[in-house]
Coordinates of C-alpha atoms and ligand atoms in Angstrom, one line a residue:
M1 CA -6.4 -24.9 28.5
I2 CA -5.1 -21.5 27.7
G3 CA -7.1 -18.4 28.7
V4 CA -7.1 -15.4 26.5
F5 CA -8.4 -12.1 28.0
D6 CA -9.3 -8.7 26.6
S7 CA -11.6 -5.9 27.7
G8 CA -13.7 -6.7 24.6
Y9 CA -13.4 -8.0 21.1
G10 CA -9.8 -6.8 20.4
G11 CA -8.2 -10.0 21.9
L12 CA -9.9 -12.0 19.2
T13 CA -7.3 -10.6 16.8
I14 CA -4.7 -12.3 19.0
L15 CA -6.7 -15.5 19.6
S16 CA -7.2 -16.1 15.9
K17 CA -3.4 -16.0 15.2
I18 CA -2.6 -18.1 18.2
R19 CA -5.1 -20.8 17.3
Q20 CA -3.8 -20.9 13.7
L21 CA -0.2 -21.5 14.9
L22 CA -1.1 -23.7 17.9
P23 CA -4.3 -25.6 17.1
E24 CA -3.5 -28.4 19.5
Y25 CA -4.6 -26.5 22.6
D26 CA -8.0 -25.6 24.0
Y27 CA -8.7 -21.8 24.4
L28 CA -11.1 -20.1 26.7
Y29 CA -11.7 -16.5 25.6
L30 CA -13.0 -13.9 28.0
G31 CA -14.1 -10.4 26.9
D32 CA -15.2 -8.0 29.6
N33 CA -17.3 -6.2 27.0
A34 CA -19.8 -4.8 29.6
R35 CA -17.0 -2.7 31.1
A36 CA -15.0 -1.9 27.9
P37 CA -13.2 0.3 27.1
Y38 CA -10.5 -0.1 29.8
G39 CA -8.2 2.4 28.1
T40 CA -9.8 5.5 29.5
R41 CA -10.0 4.1 33.1
S42 CA -7.7 4.6 36.0
F43 CA -4.8 2.4 36.9
D44 CA -6.6 1.0 40.0
V45 CA -9.7 0.1 38.1
I46 CA -7.8 -1.6 35.2
Y47 CA -5.8 -3.6 37.7
E48 CA -8.9 -4.7 39.7
Y49 CA -10.9 -5.7 36.5
T50 CA -7.9 -7.5 35.0
L51 CA -7.3 -9.4 38.3
Q52 CA -11.0 -10.5 38.4
A53 CA -10.7 -11.8 34.9
V54 CA -7.4 -13.7 35.6
N55 CA -8.9 -15.3 38.7
Y56 CA -12.1 -16.3 36.8
L57 CA -10.1 -17.9 34.0
H58 CA -7.9 -19.7 36.5
E59 CA -11.0 -21.1 38.3
Q60 CA -12.2 -22.4 35.0
G61 CA -9.1 -24.5 34.5
C62 CA -6.7 -22.1 32.6
N63 CA -3.1 -22.5 33.9
L64 CA -1.7 -20.1 31.3
I65 CA -3.4 -16.8 30.6
I66 CA -2.5 -14.3 27.8
L67 CA -3.6 -10.8 28.5
A68 CA -4.5 -10.1 24.9
C69 CA -4.9 -6.4 25.8
N70 CA -2.1 -3.8 25.9
T71 CA -3.9 -1.7 28.5
A72 CA -4.1 -4.6 30.9
S73 CA -0.5 -5.7 30.0
A74 CA 0.7 -2.1 30.6
E75 CA -1.2 -1.4 33.8
A76 CA -1.8 -4.7 35.6
L77 CA 0.5 -7.5 34.4
R78 CA 3.5 -6.7 36.5
T79 CA 1.6 -6.4 39.7
I80 CA -0.4 -9.5 39.1
Q81 CA 2.8 -11.5 38.3
Q82 CA 4.5 -10.2 41.4
R83 CA 1.7 -10.1 43.9
D84 CA -1.3 -12.1 43.0
I85 CA -0.4 -15.4 41.5
N86 CA 1.6 -18.5 42.3
P87 CA 3.8 -19.2 39.2
E88 CA 3.8 -22.9 40.1
E89 CA 0.1 -22.9 39.4
L90 CA -0.5 -20.1 36.9
R91 CA 1.4 -18.1 34.4
V92 CA 0.2 -14.8 33.0
L93 CA 1.8 -13.3 29.9
G94 CA 1.2 -10.0 28.2
V95 CA 1.5 -8.6 24.6
I96 CA 3.9 -5.7 24.9
R97 CA 7.2 -7.4 25.5
P98 CA 6.9 -9.8 22.5
T99 CA 5.9 -6.8 20.3
V100 CA 8.8 -4.6 21.2
E101 CA 11.3 -7.4 20.7
V102 CA 10.8 -7.5 17.0
I103 CA 10.8 -3.7 16.4
P104 CA 14.6 -3.2 16.1
Q105 CA 14.6 -5.5 13.0
R106 CA 11.6 -3.8 11.4
T107 CA 12.7 -0.2 11.4
K108 CA 15.3 1.3 9.1
N109 CA 15.6 4.8 10.5
K110 CA 14.7 4.0 14.1
H111 CA 11.8 6.4 14.3
I112 CA 8.9 4.5 15.9
G113 CA 5.3 5.6 16.3
V114 CA 3.0 3.9 18.9
L115 CA -0.8 4.2 18.6
A116 CA -2.5 3.0 21.8
T117 CA -5.2 3.7 24.4
P118 CA -4.8 6.6 26.8
G119 CA -4.0 4.1 29.6
T120 CA -1.2 2.4 27.6
V121 CA 0.3 5.7 26.5
A122 CA 0.2 7.1 30.1
S123 CA 1.9 4.1 31.4
E124 CA 4.9 4.8 29.1
S125 CA 5.4 1.0 28.8
Y126 CA 6.1 1.0 25.1
V127 CA 8.7 3.8 25.5
I128 CA 10.4 2.1 28.4
E129 CA 10.4 -1.4 26.8
L130 CA 11.5 -0.1 23.3
L131 CA 14.4 1.8 24.7
K132 CA 15.5 -1.3 26.6
Q133 CA 15.7 -3.0 23.2
D134 CA 17.6 -0.2 21.6
P135 CA 18.4 3.1 23.5
T136 CA 18.9 4.9 20.2
L137 CA 15.2 4.4 19.0
V138 CA 13.1 7.6 18.8
V139 CA 9.7 6.7 20.1
T140 CA 6.6 8.9 19.7
Q141 CA 3.2 7.9 21.2
Q142 CA -0.3 9.0 20.3
A143 CA -3.4 8.1 22.3
C144 CA -6.5 7.2 20.2
P145 CA -9.3 7.3 22.8
M146 CA -12.1 7.0 20.2
W147 CA -10.9 3.9 18.3
V148 CA -11.9 1.3 20.9
P149 CA -15.4 2.7 21.4
L150 CA -15.9 2.8 17.6
I151 CA -14.9 -0.8 17.3
E152 CA -16.8 -2.0 20.3
S153 CA -20.0 -0.4 18.9
G154 CA -19.5 -1.8 15.4
E155 CA -19.1 1.7 13.9
H156 CA -15.5 1.2 12.8
L157 CA -16.1 0.4 9.1
G158 CA -18.4 3.4 8.5
E159 CA -17.3 6.7 7.0
G160 CA -17.7 8.4 10.4
A161 CA -14.7 6.4 11.6
D162 CA -12.5 8.0 8.9
Y163 CA -12.4 11.3 10.7
F164 CA -10.8 9.8 13.8
V165 CA -8.5 7.5 11.9
E166 CA -7.1 10.6 10.1
K167 CA -7.1 12.8 13.2
Y168 CA -4.9 10.5 15.3
L169 CA -2.5 9.5 12.4
N170 CA -2.0 13.2 11.6
E171 CA -1.4 14.0 15.3
L172 CA 1.2 11.2 15.5
L173 CA 3.0 12.2 12.3
E174 CA 3.0 15.9 13.2
Q175 CA 4.9 15.0 16.3
D176 CA 7.5 13.1 14.2
P177 CA 7.3 13.1 10.4
L178 CA 10.2 10.7 10.1
I179 CA 8.4 7.7 11.6
D180 CA 8.9 4.6 9.4
T181 CA 7.2 2.0 11.7
I182 CA 3.9 2.3 13.5
I183 CA 3.0 -0.2 16.2
L184 CA -0.8 -0.8 16.6
G185 CA -0.4 -1.0 20.4
C186 CA -4.0 -2.0 21.1
T187 CA -5.4 -5.4 20.0
H188 CA -8.6 -3.8 18.8
Y189 CA -6.8 -1.7 16.1
P190 CA -6.2 -4.5 13.5
L191 CA -9.9 -4.2 12.9
I192 CA -9.2 -0.8 11.3
Q193 CA -5.8 -1.7 9.8
D194 CA -7.2 -1.4 6.3
K195 CA -8.4 2.2 6.9
I196 CA -5.1 3.1 8.6
E197 CA -3.0 1.7 5.7
A198 CA -5.3 3.3 3.1
Y199 CA -4.9 6.8 4.7
L200 CA -1.1 6.4 4.9
L201 CA -0.9 5.4 1.3
Q202 CA -3.3 8.2 0.3
T203 CA -1.0 10.7 2.0
N204 CA 2.1 9.2 0.3
R205 CA 3.7 7.8 3.4
H206 CA 5.6 4.6 3.2
I207 CA 5.3 3.4 6.8
S208 CA 5.2 -0.2 7.9
V209 CA 2.3 -0.9 10.3
V210 CA 3.0 -3.6 12.9
T211 CA 0.1 -5.7 14.3
Q212 CA 0.5 -8.0 17.2
G213 CA -1.3 -11.3 16.4
E214 CA 1.4 -13.2 14.6
I215 CA 4.1 -11.8 16.8
V216 CA 2.4 -12.9 20.0
A217 CA 1.5 -16.3 18.6
Q218 CA 5.2 -16.9 17.6
S219 CA 6.4 -15.7 21.0
L220 CA 3.9 -18.1 22.8
A221 CA 5.1 -21.0 20.6
D222 CA 8.7 -20.2 21.6
Y223 CA 7.7 -19.9 25.3
L224 CA 6.0 -23.3 25.2
H225 CA 8.9 -24.8 23.5
R226 CA 11.2 -23.6 26.3
H227 CA 8.7 -24.7 29.0
P228 CA 7.6 -28.3 28.6
E229 CA 6.3 -28.3 32.1
I230 CA 3.7 -25.7 31.2
V231 CA 2.7 -27.6 28.1
E232 CA 1.9 -30.5 30.4
R233 CA -0.2 -28.3 32.7
I234 CA -2.2 -26.7 29.9
S235 CA -2.7 -30.0 28.0
S236 CA -4.3 -31.9 30.9
P237 CA -6.6 -29.6 32.9
L238 CA -7.3 -31.1 36.3
R239 CA -10.4 -29.1 37.0
G240 CA -12.9 -26.6 35.4
R241 CA -14.3 -26.8 32.0
S242 CA -12.6 -28.5 29.0
G243 CA -12.8 -27.7 25.4
G244 CA -12.5 -23.9 25.6
G245 CA -15.1 -21.5 24.4
F246 CA -16.1 -17.8 24.6
L247 CA -17.2 -15.9 27.7
T248 CA -18.4 -12.3 27.9
T249 CA -19.7 -10.0 30.6
E250 CA -22.1 -8.6 28.0
S251 CA -25.1 -10.3 26.4
A252 CA -24.0 -13.7 25.0
T253 CA -26.0 -13.2 21.7
K254 CA -24.5 -9.7 21.1
F255 CA -21.0 -11.0 21.7
A256 CA -21.5 -14.1 19.5
D257 CA -22.9 -12.0 16.6
S258 CA -19.9 -9.6 16.6
A259 CA -17.2 -12.1 17.4
S260 CA -18.4 -14.4 14.6
L261 CA -17.9 -11.5 12.2
F262 CA -14.4 -10.8 13.6
L263 CA -13.4 -14.4 13.5
S264 CA -15.2 -15.2 10.3
E265 CA -16.8 -18.3 11.8
P266 CA -20.0 -19.0 13.8
I267 CA -19.4 -19.1 17.5
E268 CA -21.4 -19.5 20.7
A269 CA -20.8 -17.5 23.8
E270 CA -21.8 -17.6 27.4
H271 CA -22.6 -14.7 29.7
I272 CA -20.7 -14.5 33.0
E273 CA -20.4 -12.0 35.8
L274 CA -17.0 -10.8 37.0
Q275 CA -16.5 -9.5 40.5
Ligands
LIG301 N1 -7.7 -4.3 23.3 C1 -7.3 -3.4 24.4 C2 -5.8 -3.0 24.3 O1 -5.1 -3.8 23.6 C3 -8.3 -2.2 24.4 C4 -8.4 -1.6 25.7 C5 -9.6 -0.9 26.0 O2 -10.6 -1.5 26.3 O3 -9.6 0.4 25.9 O4 -5.4 -2.0 24.8

């Protein structure tokens, strides 16, 4: 079984694409909705919460866990990989590396914009990883602290959200008007992708907007192709639950209602406590 973790609903944008490409596996999704957003929290807290989630999913029988959260990937992944897990038993993968790998082929003029949570921006992970791909890229970041709260509260499709969509896009493009590629560096943001693209079009900007779902799904498929031993481990869980499902630290009904909308299918969820 594969575990998919996010602070809240955002990871569902990754899960849906992974399931489409790799329907043969069971997936256990965990959203720490009661403690979202992570993006405005400190490094120590993000690390601690992410580690709790990883341990929980591992106990449930997940031997491969995708941190479907840029903030957790930026702030906690490396430490967890190096310090907290035994790779013979558990692999934990993030979403930033696969995303940056495709960017050099997507940009024409090498001016890249990154929209992300304050935590991801402060970590500089995107800047560091993009420059590793191509040191001549010009990378500009913009933190969007209001977007995750708007999405988690279900207010993202209303007119009120337009103000913050325009505000952060303007702030990014004022920093570098030449940007031709924008990375939505937070897995919640595809839920407002239509608003983002509509505003860019309205202001006559021809910018390609990169979302992570398909990129992460393809990268996971390649990873599993290279690692048949992991395929064996995730295909035959020796312990824990089987069949996958949805877990949340918030109310199960609240999560199921919103997640069903995001995934366009009815789902059932279970409440859990992380500590
Ligand atoms: N989906 C998470 C990400 O990709 C949002 C983090 C948050 O809770 O602020 O960064």
